[in-house]
Short mmCIF file of C-alpha atoms and ligand atoms in Angstrom, two decimals:
data_model
loop_
_atom_site.label_atom_id
_atom_site.label_comp_id
_atom_site.label_asym_id
_atom_site.label_seq_id
_atom_site.Cartn_x
_atom_site.Cartn_y
_atom_site.Cartn_z
CA MET R 1 0.26 -16.59 16.51
CA SER R 2 -1.53 -13.32 16.13
CA LEU R 3 -0.22 -11.01 13.34
CA ASN R 4 -1.86 -8.02 15.00
CA LEU R 5 0.97 -5.72 16.35
CA ASP R 6 0.18 -4.94 20.00
CA GLU R 7 -0.31 -1.32 20.84
CA GLU R 8 3.13 -0.90 22.33
CA SER R 9 4.84 -2.32 19.26
CA LEU R 10 2.87 0.00 16.97
CA ARG R 11 3.66 2.97 19.21
CA ASN R 12 7.28 2.09 19.01
CA ILE R 13 7.24 1.94 15.27
CA VAL R 14 5.54 5.22 15.01
CA ARG R 15 7.80 6.71 17.62
CA ASN R 16 10.89 5.46 15.76
CA VAL R 17 9.69 6.75 12.48
CA LEU R 18 8.55 10.06 13.73
CA ALA R 19 11.75 10.44 15.84
CA GLN R 20 13.71 10.20 12.64
CA MET R 21 11.82 13.08 10.99
CA GLY R 22 13.23 16.53 11.39
CA ASN R 23 16.21 16.55 8.98
CA GLU R 24 15.48 18.64 5.98
CA PRO R 25 15.98 16.89 2.63
CA LYS R 26 15.19 18.73 -0.55
CA GLN R 27 11.44 18.80 -1.30
CA THR R 28 11.08 19.35 -5.02
CA CYS R 29 7.76 17.64 -5.82
CA SER R 30 5.53 19.86 -7.85
CA CYS R 31 2.40 18.68 -6.07
CA LYS R 32 0.39 21.46 -4.68
CA ASN R 33 0.06 20.45 -1.06
CA LYS R 34 3.62 21.07 -0.21
CA ALA R 35 2.51 22.42 3.11
CA SER R 36 1.81 18.95 4.39
CA ALA R 37 4.95 17.39 2.89
CA PRO R 38 6.99 16.13 5.80
CA ASN R 39 10.70 16.38 6.21
CA VAL R 40 11.75 12.84 6.78
CA TYR R 41 15.08 11.42 7.60
CA VAL R 42 15.55 7.67 7.87
CA ALA R 43 18.70 5.74 8.74
CA SER R 44 20.83 4.73 5.82
CA SER R 45 20.62 1.27 4.43
CA SER R 46 23.75 0.24 6.28
CA SER R 47 21.50 0.23 9.46
CA SER R 48 20.56 -3.37 10.12
CA SER R 49 16.89 -2.63 10.77
CA ASN R 50 15.47 0.07 8.61
CA ASN R 51 12.30 -1.92 8.03
CA GLY R 52 12.24 -1.09 4.27
CA ILE R 53 12.49 2.68 4.72
CA PHE R 54 15.23 4.29 2.58
CA THR R 55 16.20 7.79 1.40
CA ASP R 56 18.09 6.49 -1.60
CA VAL R 57 16.29 4.76 -4.52
CA LYS R 58 19.39 2.73 -5.51
CA GLN R 59 19.74 1.23 -2.01
CA ALA R 60 15.96 0.65 -1.86
CA ALA R 61 15.96 -1.12 -5.23
CA GLU R 62 18.94 -3.33 -4.22
CA ALA R 63 17.25 -4.22 -0.86
CA ALA R 64 13.96 -4.95 -2.58
CA PHE R 65 15.72 -7.11 -5.10
CA GLU R 66 17.28 -9.12 -2.28
CA GLY R 67 13.72 -9.31 -0.80
CA TYR R 68 12.40 -10.58 -4.08
CA LYS R 69 14.99 -13.40 -4.24
CA GLN R 70 14.04 -14.47 -0.65
CA LEU R 71 10.38 -14.44 -1.62
CA CYS R 72 11.09 -16.68 -4.56
CA LYS R 73 12.80 -19.14 -2.28
CA GLY R 74 9.71 -19.18 0.00
CA GLY R 75 7.39 -20.01 -2.92
CA PHE R 76 3.61 -19.63 -2.81
CA ALA R 77 3.52 -20.37 0.93
CA ALA R 78 5.59 -17.26 1.65
CA ARG R 79 3.39 -15.12 -0.67
CA GLN R 80 0.30 -16.29 1.09
CA LYS R 81 1.90 -15.52 4.53
CA VAL R 82 2.78 -12.00 3.43
CA ILE R 83 -0.78 -11.47 2.25
CA ASP R 84 -2.14 -12.78 5.56
CA ILE R 85 0.16 -10.46 7.46
CA VAL R 86 -0.80 -7.35 5.37
CA LYS R 87 -4.54 -8.10 5.49
CA SER R 88 -4.72 -8.86 9.16
CA MET R 89 -2.47 -5.99 10.32
CA THR R 90 -4.36 -3.50 8.06
CA VAL R 91 -7.72 -4.58 9.37
CA ALA R 92 -6.61 -4.81 12.99
CA ASN R 93 -4.97 -1.35 12.87
CA ALA R 94 -7.62 0.32 10.68
CA LYS R 95 -8.70 2.69 13.36
CA GLU R 96 -5.24 3.86 14.47
CA TRP R 97 -3.84 4.02 10.89
CA GLY R 98 -6.94 5.67 9.43
CA THR R 99 -6.84 8.27 12.15
CA PHE R 100 -3.03 8.80 11.55
CA GLU R 101 -3.65 9.23 7.84
CA PHE R 102 -6.56 11.46 8.44
CA ASN R 103 -4.44 13.72 10.67
CA GLU R 104 -1.58 13.80 8.30
CA THR R 105 -3.36 14.40 5.04
CA LYS R 106 -6.27 16.51 6.52
CA ILE R 107 -8.61 15.40 3.72
CA GLY R 108 -11.65 13.07 3.49
CA ARG R 109 -13.74 11.69 6.35
CA LEU R 110 -12.24 9.84 9.32
CA ALA R 111 -14.91 7.06 9.30
CA ASP R 112 -14.29 6.41 5.63
CA LYS R 113 -10.46 6.54 6.01
CA ILE R 114 -10.91 3.74 8.52
CA GLY R 115 -13.51 1.90 6.38
CA LYS R 116 -11.03 1.92 3.36
CA LEU R 117 -8.50 0.01 5.47
CA GLU R 118 -11.04 -2.51 6.92
CA ILE R 119 -12.06 -3.61 3.40
CA VAL R 120 -8.48 -4.35 2.21
CA LYS R 121 -9.32 -7.99 2.99
CA LEU R 122 -11.40 -7.98 -0.18
CA VAL R 123 -8.32 -7.65 -2.42
CA PRO R 124 -7.67 -10.97 -4.25
CA GLY R 125 -4.56 -13.13 -3.70
CA ILE R 126 -2.51 -16.09 -4.96
CA GLU R 127 -5.73 -17.93 -6.10
CA TRP R 128 -5.55 -15.74 -9.19
CA ILE R 129 -2.14 -17.07 -10.19
CA ARG R 130 -3.14 -20.32 -11.90
CA PRO R 131 -1.27 -21.66 -14.90
CA ASP R 132 -2.91 -22.35 -18.19
CA SER R 133 -2.25 -25.60 -20.05
CA TYR R 134 -3.15 -27.16 -23.36
CA SER R 135 -2.73 -30.74 -24.47
CA GLY R 136 -2.97 -31.56 -28.22
CA ASP R 137 -1.74 -33.78 -31.05
CA PHE R 138 1.74 -32.24 -30.91
CA GLY R 139 2.39 -32.50 -27.13
CA ILE R 140 1.61 -30.04 -24.35
CA MET R 141 1.78 -26.32 -23.84
CA HIS R 142 1.99 -24.83 -20.32
CA GLU R 143 1.76 -21.06 -19.48
CA GLU R 144 2.57 -19.58 -16.15
CA TYR R 145 2.09 -16.19 -14.63
CA CYS R 146 5.45 -15.15 -13.33
CA PRO R 147 6.76 -12.15 -11.35
CA TYR R 148 8.52 -9.17 -12.87
CA GLY R 149 10.84 -8.83 -9.88
CA VAL R 150 10.84 -5.39 -8.28
CA ILE R 151 7.86 -3.05 -9.03
CA GLY R 152 8.11 0.74 -8.49
CA SER R 153 4.77 1.91 -7.22
CA ILE R 154 3.69 5.54 -7.06
CA THR R 155 0.74 6.20 -4.73
CA PRO R 156 -1.75 9.11 -4.19
CA VAL R 157 -2.45 11.29 -1.19
CA THR R 158 -6.14 10.54 -1.50
CA HIS R 159 -5.65 6.94 -0.22
CA SER R 160 -2.04 6.48 0.98
CA VAL R 161 -2.14 3.34 3.07
CA PRO R 162 -5.17 1.67 1.33
CA THR R 163 -3.43 1.90 -2.03
CA ILE R 164 -0.18 0.67 -0.52
CA ALA R 165 -1.84 -2.34 1.24
CA GLY R 166 -3.88 -3.24 -1.84
CA ASN R 167 -0.83 -2.95 -4.11
CA ILE R 168 1.31 -5.07 -1.81
CA ILE R 169 -1.42 -7.86 -1.78
CA ASN R 170 -1.68 -7.87 -5.56
CA MET R 171 1.96 -7.53 -6.34
CA VAL R 172 3.26 -10.07 -3.69
CA ALA R 173 0.59 -12.51 -4.75
CA ALA R 174 2.28 -12.33 -8.15
CA GLY R 175 5.66 -12.95 -6.53
CA ASN R 176 7.14 -9.38 -6.68
CA ALA R 177 8.86 -7.02 -4.29
CA ILE R 178 8.05 -3.32 -4.34
CA VAL R 179 9.66 0.09 -3.94
CA PHE R 180 7.04 2.69 -3.04
CA ASN R 181 7.36 6.39 -3.87
CA PRO R 182 4.30 7.75 -1.99
CA HIS R 183 2.85 11.23 -2.27
CA PRO R 184 4.72 13.51 0.09
CA GLY R 185 1.45 14.51 1.66
CA GLY R 186 0.76 10.94 2.87
CA VAL R 187 4.38 9.73 3.32
CA LYS R 188 4.29 9.58 7.16
CA SER R 189 1.30 7.25 6.97
CA ALA R 190 3.09 5.15 4.25
CA VAL R 191 6.32 4.92 6.31
CA MET R 192 4.36 3.87 9.41
CA ALA R 193 2.41 1.04 7.69
CA ILE R 194 5.38 -0.21 5.58
CA SER R 195 7.75 -0.30 8.63
CA ALA R 196 5.07 -2.30 10.49
CA TYR R 197 4.55 -4.68 7.60
CA ASN R 198 8.25 -5.33 7.12
CA GLN R 199 8.81 -5.90 10.77
CA ALA R 200 6.10 -8.54 10.88
CA ILE R 201 7.30 -10.17 7.58
CA GLU R 202 10.85 -10.34 8.86
CA LYS R 203 9.71 -11.78 12.14
CA GLU R 204 7.41 -14.36 10.47
CA LEU R 205 9.43 -15.28 7.32
CA GLY R 206 12.93 -13.88 7.86
CA ILE R 207 12.53 -11.80 4.69
CA LYS R 208 13.99 -8.32 4.93
CA ASN R 209 12.90 -5.21 2.86
CA LEU R 210 10.37 -7.08 0.66
CA ILE R 211 8.42 -3.78 0.60
CA CYS R 212 10.57 -0.70 0.44
CA CYS R 213 9.58 2.89 0.74
CA ILE R 214 11.31 6.13 -0.14
CA ALA R 215 10.99 8.28 2.91
CA ASN R 216 11.61 11.60 1.17
CA PRO R 217 9.70 11.15 -2.09
CA THR R 218 10.45 13.83 -4.75
CA LEU R 219 10.36 14.22 -8.45
CA GLU R 220 14.07 13.17 -8.41
CA SER R 221 13.24 9.89 -6.57
CA PHE R 222 10.45 9.24 -9.13
CA ASP R 223 13.03 9.82 -11.87
CA ALA R 224 15.54 7.57 -10.24
CA ILE R 225 12.87 4.76 -10.00
CA CYS R 226 12.17 5.23 -13.73
CA LYS R 227 15.89 4.80 -14.45
CA ASN R 228 16.78 1.97 -12.09
CA ASP R 229 17.55 -1.22 -13.88
CA LEU R 230 16.53 -3.47 -10.90
CA ILE R 231 12.99 -2.02 -11.04
CA SER R 232 11.30 -3.89 -13.90
CA ILE R 233 8.02 -2.03 -14.16
CA MET R 234 6.07 0.78 -12.52
CA CYS R 235 2.51 1.03 -11.30
CA ILE R 236 1.25 4.61 -11.25
CA THR R 237 -1.86 5.65 -9.27
CA GLY R 238 -2.47 9.31 -9.59
CA GLY R 239 -3.45 12.27 -11.80
CA PRO R 240 -2.48 13.34 -15.31
CA GLY R 241 0.92 14.82 -14.36
CA VAL R 242 2.44 11.63 -13.03
CA VAL R 243 0.74 9.41 -15.62
CA ASN R 244 2.18 11.58 -18.46
CA ALA R 245 5.66 11.51 -16.72
CA ALA R 246 5.55 7.71 -16.36
CA MET R 247 4.42 7.15 -20.01
CA LYS R 248 7.33 9.22 -21.25
CA SER R 249 9.83 7.52 -18.91
CA GLY R 250 10.69 4.53 -21.17
CA LYS R 251 9.91 2.06 -18.34
CA LYS R 252 6.78 -0.12 -18.72
CA SER R 253 4.06 1.49 -16.63
CA ILE R 254 0.69 0.24 -15.58
CA CYS R 255 -1.19 3.52 -15.06
CA ALA R 256 -4.20 4.01 -12.87
CA GLY R 257 -4.98 7.53 -13.98
CA PRO R 258 -7.47 10.31 -13.32
CA GLY R 259 -11.24 10.20 -13.78
CA ASN R 260 -14.24 12.53 -13.64
CA PRO R 261 -17.15 10.02 -13.53
CA PRO R 262 -20.37 11.24 -15.02
CA VAL R 263 -23.79 10.01 -13.84
CA ILE R 264 -26.95 9.90 -16.00
CA VAL R 265 -30.34 9.77 -14.33
CA ASP R 266 -33.30 9.17 -16.67
CA ASP R 267 -37.17 9.05 -16.21
CA THR R 268 -37.59 5.29 -15.94
CA VAL R 269 -35.93 4.82 -12.59
CA ASP R 270 -36.79 5.03 -8.81
CA ILE R 271 -35.64 8.63 -8.38
CA ASN R 272 -35.39 8.39 -4.59
CA LYS R 273 -33.09 5.32 -4.78
CA ALA R 274 -30.95 6.99 -7.54
CA ALA R 275 -30.46 10.06 -5.28
CA ALA R 276 -29.57 7.89 -2.28
CA ASP R 277 -27.13 5.79 -4.31
CA ILE R 278 -25.42 8.92 -5.84
CA ILE R 279 -24.94 10.44 -2.35
CA ALA R 280 -23.62 7.08 -0.94
CA GLY R 281 -20.98 6.97 -3.64
CA GLY R 282 -20.24 10.68 -4.13
CA ALA R 283 -20.16 11.75 -0.44
CA PHE R 284 -17.84 8.73 0.46
CA ASP R 285 -14.58 10.14 1.92
CA ASN R 286 -15.74 13.58 0.77
CA ASN R 287 -15.62 12.51 -2.93
CA LEU R 288 -11.89 11.65 -2.97
CA LEU R 289 -12.49 8.34 -4.79
CA CYS R 290 -11.43 8.38 -8.39
CA ILE R 291 -14.58 6.32 -9.17
CA GLY R 292 -16.91 8.65 -7.17
CA GLU R 293 -19.87 10.43 -8.71
CA LYS R 294 -18.60 13.88 -9.88
CA GLU R 295 -21.39 15.35 -12.00
CA VAL R 296 -24.93 14.34 -12.78
CA PHE R 297 -26.94 14.76 -16.08
CA VAL R 298 -30.59 14.37 -15.40
CA LEU R 299 -33.61 14.39 -17.80
CA GLU R 300 -35.35 17.72 -17.26
CA SER R 301 -38.72 15.95 -16.86
CA VAL R 302 -37.50 14.47 -13.54
CA LEU R 303 -35.14 17.27 -12.45
CA ASP R 304 -37.32 18.74 -9.64
CA LYS R 305 -38.13 15.34 -8.30
CA PHE R 306 -34.52 14.34 -8.42
CA MET R 307 -33.24 17.48 -6.59
CA ALA R 308 -36.02 17.04 -3.97
CA ALA R 309 -34.84 13.45 -3.51
CA LEU R 310 -31.16 14.63 -3.04
CA SER R 311 -32.38 16.98 -0.29
CA ALA R 312 -34.44 14.24 1.28
CA ASN R 313 -31.41 11.98 1.40
CA GLY R 314 -28.99 14.36 3.16
CA ALA R 315 -27.54 16.61 0.45
CA VAL R 316 -28.05 20.41 0.64
CA LYS R 317 -28.76 22.62 -2.34
CA ILE R 318 -26.80 25.79 -2.71
CA SER R 319 -27.59 28.67 -5.13
CA SER R 320 -26.08 29.40 -8.48
CA ASN R 321 -24.43 32.46 -7.03
CA ALA R 322 -22.96 30.37 -4.16
CA VAL R 323 -21.56 27.68 -6.50
CA ASP R 324 -20.04 30.39 -8.74
CA LYS R 325 -18.42 31.89 -5.72
CA LEU R 326 -17.12 28.53 -4.62
CA SER R 327 -15.73 27.78 -8.04
CA LYS R 328 -13.61 30.99 -7.92
CA THR R 329 -11.98 29.68 -4.77
CA VAL R 330 -11.66 26.14 -6.06
CA PHE R 331 -10.30 26.76 -9.49
CA ASP R 332 -7.70 29.04 -11.11
CA ASN R 333 -8.91 30.22 -14.54
CA LYS R 334 -5.89 30.13 -16.73
CA ASN R 335 -6.80 31.45 -20.16
CA GLY R 336 -10.16 29.60 -20.17
CA HIS R 337 -8.68 26.41 -18.66
CA TYR R 338 -9.61 25.60 -15.07
CA VAL R 339 -6.89 24.40 -12.83
CA LEU R 340 -7.93 22.81 -9.45
CA LYS R 341 -6.35 24.36 -6.45
CA ARG R 342 -5.76 21.78 -3.60
CA ASP R 343 -7.01 23.80 -0.63
CA LEU R 344 -10.56 22.54 -0.54
CA VAL R 345 -9.98 19.05 -2.01
CA GLY R 346 -11.56 16.43 0.27
CA LYS R 347 -12.98 19.05 2.72
CA ASP R 348 -16.34 18.71 4.51
CA PRO R 349 -19.50 20.25 2.87
CA GLN R 350 -19.64 22.66 5.78
CA GLU R 351 -16.23 24.12 4.87
CA LEU R 352 -17.15 24.27 1.26
CA ALA R 353 -20.41 26.04 2.11
CA MET R 354 -18.52 28.68 4.06
CA ALA R 355 -16.21 29.24 1.08
CA ALA R 356 -19.38 29.60 -0.97
CA GLY R 357 -20.57 32.41 1.35
CA THR R 358 -23.35 30.27 2.91
CA SER R 359 -23.69 27.76 5.64
CA VAL R 360 -25.16 24.26 6.08
CA GLY R 361 -25.93 22.12 9.10
CA SER R 362 -23.57 19.50 10.49
CA ALA R 363 -25.72 16.66 9.10
CA ALA R 364 -25.12 17.73 5.46
CA LYS R 365 -23.46 14.90 3.57
CA MET R 366 -22.89 16.77 0.34
CA LEU R 367 -23.71 20.09 -1.46
CA PHE R 368 -25.39 20.27 -4.87
CA ALA R 369 -26.24 22.98 -7.25
CA GLN R 370 -27.86 23.22 -10.63
CA THR R 371 -25.24 24.35 -13.19
CA ASP R 372 -24.75 24.30 -16.96
CA ALA R 373 -22.82 21.55 -18.70
CA ASN R 374 -19.70 23.74 -19.12
CA HIS R 375 -19.39 24.69 -15.43
CA PRO R 376 -15.91 24.01 -14.02
CA PHE R 377 -17.40 21.69 -11.36
CA VAL R 378 -18.77 19.59 -14.20
CA ILE R 379 -15.65 19.71 -16.48
CA GLU R 380 -12.89 19.30 -13.79
CA GLU R 381 -12.28 16.46 -11.38
CA GLN R 382 -13.01 18.41 -8.28
CA MET R 383 -12.59 15.66 -5.62
CA MET R 384 -14.88 17.41 -3.03
CA PRO R 385 -18.51 16.86 -1.93
CA MET R 386 -20.12 19.44 -4.29
CA LEU R 387 -22.17 17.83 -6.96
CA PRO R 388 -23.19 19.87 -10.06
CA ILE R 389 -26.54 18.87 -11.50
CA VAL R 390 -27.21 19.52 -15.19
CA ALA R 391 -30.66 19.31 -16.74
CA VAL R 392 -30.76 17.80 -20.26
CA ARG R 393 -33.61 17.63 -22.73
CA SER R 394 -32.85 14.15 -24.12
CA PHE R 395 -30.89 11.08 -23.36
CA GLU R 396 -28.69 11.74 -26.39
CA GLU R 397 -27.80 15.21 -24.96
CA ALA R 398 -26.91 13.50 -21.64
CA ILE R 399 -24.52 11.11 -23.40
CA ASP R 400 -22.82 13.94 -25.35
CA ALA R 401 -22.37 16.01 -22.20
CA ALA R 402 -21.17 12.94 -20.19
CA MET R 403 -18.55 12.16 -22.85
CA LYS R 404 -17.29 15.71 -22.76
CA ALA R 405 -16.96 15.65 -18.96
CA GLU R 406 -15.27 12.26 -18.91
CA HIS R 407 -12.50 13.52 -21.24
CA ASN R 408 -11.95 10.02 -22.73
CA TYR R 409 -10.07 9.10 -19.53
CA ARG R 410 -11.91 5.73 -19.91
CA HIS R 411 -12.28 5.54 -16.14
CA SER R 412 -15.78 5.27 -14.70
CA ALA R 413 -19.36 6.15 -15.40
CA ILE R 414 -22.71 5.46 -13.73
CA ILE R 415 -26.32 5.28 -15.03
CA HIS R 416 -29.62 5.13 -13.22
CA SER R 417 -32.17 3.75 -15.69
CA LEU R 418 -34.31 0.72 -16.31
CA ASP R 419 -33.90 0.98 -20.11
CA VAL R 420 -31.41 -1.52 -21.29
CA THR R 421 -31.12 0.20 -24.60
CA ARG R 422 -30.00 3.41 -22.91
CA MET R 423 -27.61 1.48 -20.63
CA THR R 424 -26.05 -0.15 -23.69
CA ALA R 425 -25.82 3.17 -25.51
CA MET R 426 -23.95 4.85 -22.59
CA ALA R 427 -21.60 1.92 -22.08
CA ARG R 428 -20.64 1.93 -25.72
CA ALA R 429 -20.37 5.74 -26.02
CA LEU R 430 -18.36 6.36 -22.77
CA ASN R 431 -16.13 3.29 -23.20
CA THR R 432 -15.08 3.44 -19.54
CA THR R 433 -13.19 0.76 -17.52
CA LEU R 434 -15.91 0.73 -14.88
CA PHE R 435 -19.63 1.21 -15.63
CA VAL R 436 -22.09 0.91 -12.79
CA LYS R 437 -25.87 0.50 -13.41
CA ASN R 438 -28.39 1.37 -10.66
CA GLY R 439 -26.07 1.43 -7.70
CA PRO R 440 -23.45 3.76 -6.04
CA SER R 441 -20.07 3.91 -7.75
CA THR R 442 -18.47 1.96 -4.85
CA ALA R 443 -20.61 -1.16 -6.00
CA GLY R 444 -18.14 -1.25 -8.96
CA LEU R 445 -15.33 -2.30 -6.52
CA GLY R 446 -17.18 -5.13 -4.86
CA LEU R 447 -18.81 -3.00 -2.17
CA GLY R 448 -22.52 -3.84 -2.51
CA GLY R 449 -21.93 -5.20 -5.99
CA GLU R 450 -20.17 -8.30 -7.46
CA GLY R 451 -16.42 -8.18 -8.05
CA TYR R 452 -13.20 -7.70 -6.18
CA LEU R 453 -11.55 -4.68 -4.68
CA SER R 454 -8.54 -2.78 -5.86
CA TYR R 455 -7.32 0.74 -5.21
CA SER R 456 -5.45 0.92 -8.52
CA ILE R 457 -7.70 0.90 -11.51
CA ALA R 458 -5.51 0.83 -14.57
CA THR R 459 -7.65 3.01 -16.83
CA THR R 460 -5.03 4.79 -18.94
CA THR R 461 -3.08 1.60 -19.92
CA GLY R 462 -6.09 -0.60 -20.07
CA GLU R 463 -5.30 -3.45 -17.58
CA GLY R 464 -8.50 -2.65 -15.73
CA ILE R 465 -9.20 -3.10 -12.08
CA SER R 466 -5.81 -4.42 -11.06
CA ASN R 467 -5.47 -7.89 -9.59
CA PRO R 468 -2.56 -10.25 -9.04
CA LYS R 469 -2.35 -11.24 -12.77
CA THR R 470 -1.88 -7.64 -13.69
CA PHE R 471 1.58 -7.75 -12.14
CA THR R 472 2.77 -10.93 -13.90
CA ARG R 473 4.72 -11.85 -16.97
CA ARG R 474 3.18 -14.75 -19.00
CA ARG R 475 5.77 -17.40 -19.88
CA ARG R 476 5.33 -20.55 -21.94
CA CYS R 477 6.87 -24.05 -21.76
CA VAL R 478 6.27 -26.45 -24.72
CA MET R 479 6.89 -30.22 -24.80
CA VAL R 480 6.94 -31.57 -28.28
CA ASP R 481 5.26 -34.84 -29.11
CA ASN R 482 5.17 -36.04 -25.54
CA LEU R 483 3.53 -35.79 -22.11
CA ASN R 484 0.08 -35.55 -23.84
CA ILE R 485 -1.64 -38.54 -22.22
CA PHE R 486 -5.11 -38.57 -23.96
P1 NAD E 1 -1.28 13.36 -7.85
O1 NAD E 1 -1.19 13.10 -9.30
O2 NAD E 1 -1.05 14.78 -7.34
O3 NAD E 1 -0.09 12.42 -7.16
C1 NAD E 1 -0.07 11.10 -7.39
C2 NAD E 1 1.37 10.59 -7.19
O4 NAD E 1 2.19 11.09 -8.25
C3 NAD E 1 2.02 11.14 -5.93
O5 NAD E 1 2.91 10.16 -5.39
C4 NAD E 1 2.78 12.33 -6.34
O6 NAD E 1 3.87 12.69 -5.55
C5 NAD E 1 3.25 11.90 -7.75
N1 NAD E 1 3.39 12.94 -8.85
C6 NAD E 1 2.56 13.97 -9.05
N2 NAD E 1 3.00 14.66 -10.17
C7 NAD E 1 4.15 14.01 -10.50
C8 NAD E 1 5.05 14.26 -11.59
N3 NAD E 1 4.93 15.25 -12.48
N4 NAD E 1 6.14 13.39 -11.67
C9 NAD E 1 6.29 12.46 -10.83
N5 NAD E 1 5.47 12.14 -9.83
C10 NAD E 1 4.37 13.00 -9.61
O7 NAD E 1 -2.62 12.75 -7.36
P2 NAD E 1 -3.32 12.68 -5.91
O8 NAD E 1 -3.95 14.03 -5.64
O9 NAD E 1 -2.38 12.18 -4.96
O10 NAD E 1 -4.47 11.66 -6.28
C11 NAD E 1 -5.66 12.04 -6.96
C12 NAD E 1 -5.55 11.68 -8.46
O11 NAD E 1 -5.22 10.31 -8.59
C13 NAD E 1 -6.86 11.86 -9.09
O12 NAD E 1 -6.63 12.41 -10.41
C14 NAD E 1 -7.46 10.56 -9.08
O13 NAD E 1 -8.48 10.33 -10.08
C15 NAD E 1 -6.22 9.72 -9.32
N6 NAD E 1 -6.53 8.34 -8.83
C16 NAD E 1 -6.74 7.32 -9.63
C17 NAD E 1 -6.88 6.08 -9.20
C18 NAD E 1 -7.10 4.87 -10.11
O14 NAD E 1 -7.18 3.79 -9.61
N7 NAD E 1 -7.34 5.12 -11.38
C19 NAD E 1 -6.96 5.80 -7.75
C20 NAD E 1 -6.67 6.87 -6.92
C21 NAD E 1 -6.48 8.16 -7.48
#
């Protein structure tokens, strides 16, 4: 049977979800884009078919715990079925759901919003959950990767449904149920996708509420997730505020935190290819990706050639005055500390150019400007297609400046060089979770490079590019003096 919901079913889900919006629960989230935070009302859990959507964390956690017990009964076959459902529905509905999310969040690029859903099939599944065994003189030892139970997952506005879909695949492959607290700016998209997944899971497997979602996410609902005893661990995907809050919560948290990935370009490399790769990664979804190229340090001997190559590959240079004007719109200067305002995050280069007092053609993929190493566009994670280019006199100067810009987030870094000594030096100095050599940043997630995809890269707490094993407890069984058959 096809797992693709037909158009009428999808419309019904969206209609039902949207029909329930309009009540006005308290919106207390501190996130800046309150304007797009929806007012959502969803039937209480006493309703027989709320498809995983709850307004109350306690009810959501209890329902998810029941879902977890049902999943345990279904074994690996049930996990695989859920993964098949989530992958096939996400891919089949990529265009509609990507458009829905684009219209809700009003950030990024439509084609890339759709593309991020189509590639969800690259997230790994139950094949990662293999036990380890050892047989020796004193018997055997067997270790299994077991579920935690219910996971609380906090997701960003930059990729609402892709992060949710990727997390479900990883977490259910490991045998867990989930309660999502999405970013308020992307909650309608989250509710739409999660309702649809639950409906299909219930129809195929008879499991209700395996994936729950808080329909009116707030700081209070985050706090309630931290305190709920049925929720064993949390997975946080977001910026410094939520990561700090999770780390202080007392609940074990796997934190996929902020980044500000620096790029170094040296004089040994094909400059045209380096420029094309940097634009491919940095312009993707208007630079919303946490792994995306955010600032470039280039050896001054190849600066002019590099900037000409950026122009030749579709980026447009703006003047120092224009970038300074733009930075005054993009950042608040609070006693020497720059704070990103959200208004221009993920916007098109054309809109950024207007804010900079200039204009660029509709074909412009990205803006760039030469700045110094302390410019706010270099130092802050700007999440928009405006790339600061810093000329450096030596490779050592490039590394020092890149380390400063990366803030020891240990997230991502990129180098374009053919010199392995320099590659090694940068890898050791930056100490990032992801380090891409001679390709776009996206190659680090299996898109044109080797490796698997995840939308939650556990940088802060060190689990790395998350996969099913990330969401397991390791448990050991030992048989003494027996069952060893060698
Ligand atoms: P954000 O930090 O504003 O929000 C992320 C989530 O945390 C949302 O659900 C939000 O409602 C919640 N939140 C925010 N502040 C909170 C607080 N003080 N207490 C409780 N919850 C809070 O981030 P965003 O704009 O949605 O996403 C962009 C950020 O996320 C960037 O910093 C980016 O680098 C990071 N990110 C990291 C990864 C990764 O895999 N490491 C992936 C995507 C995004």
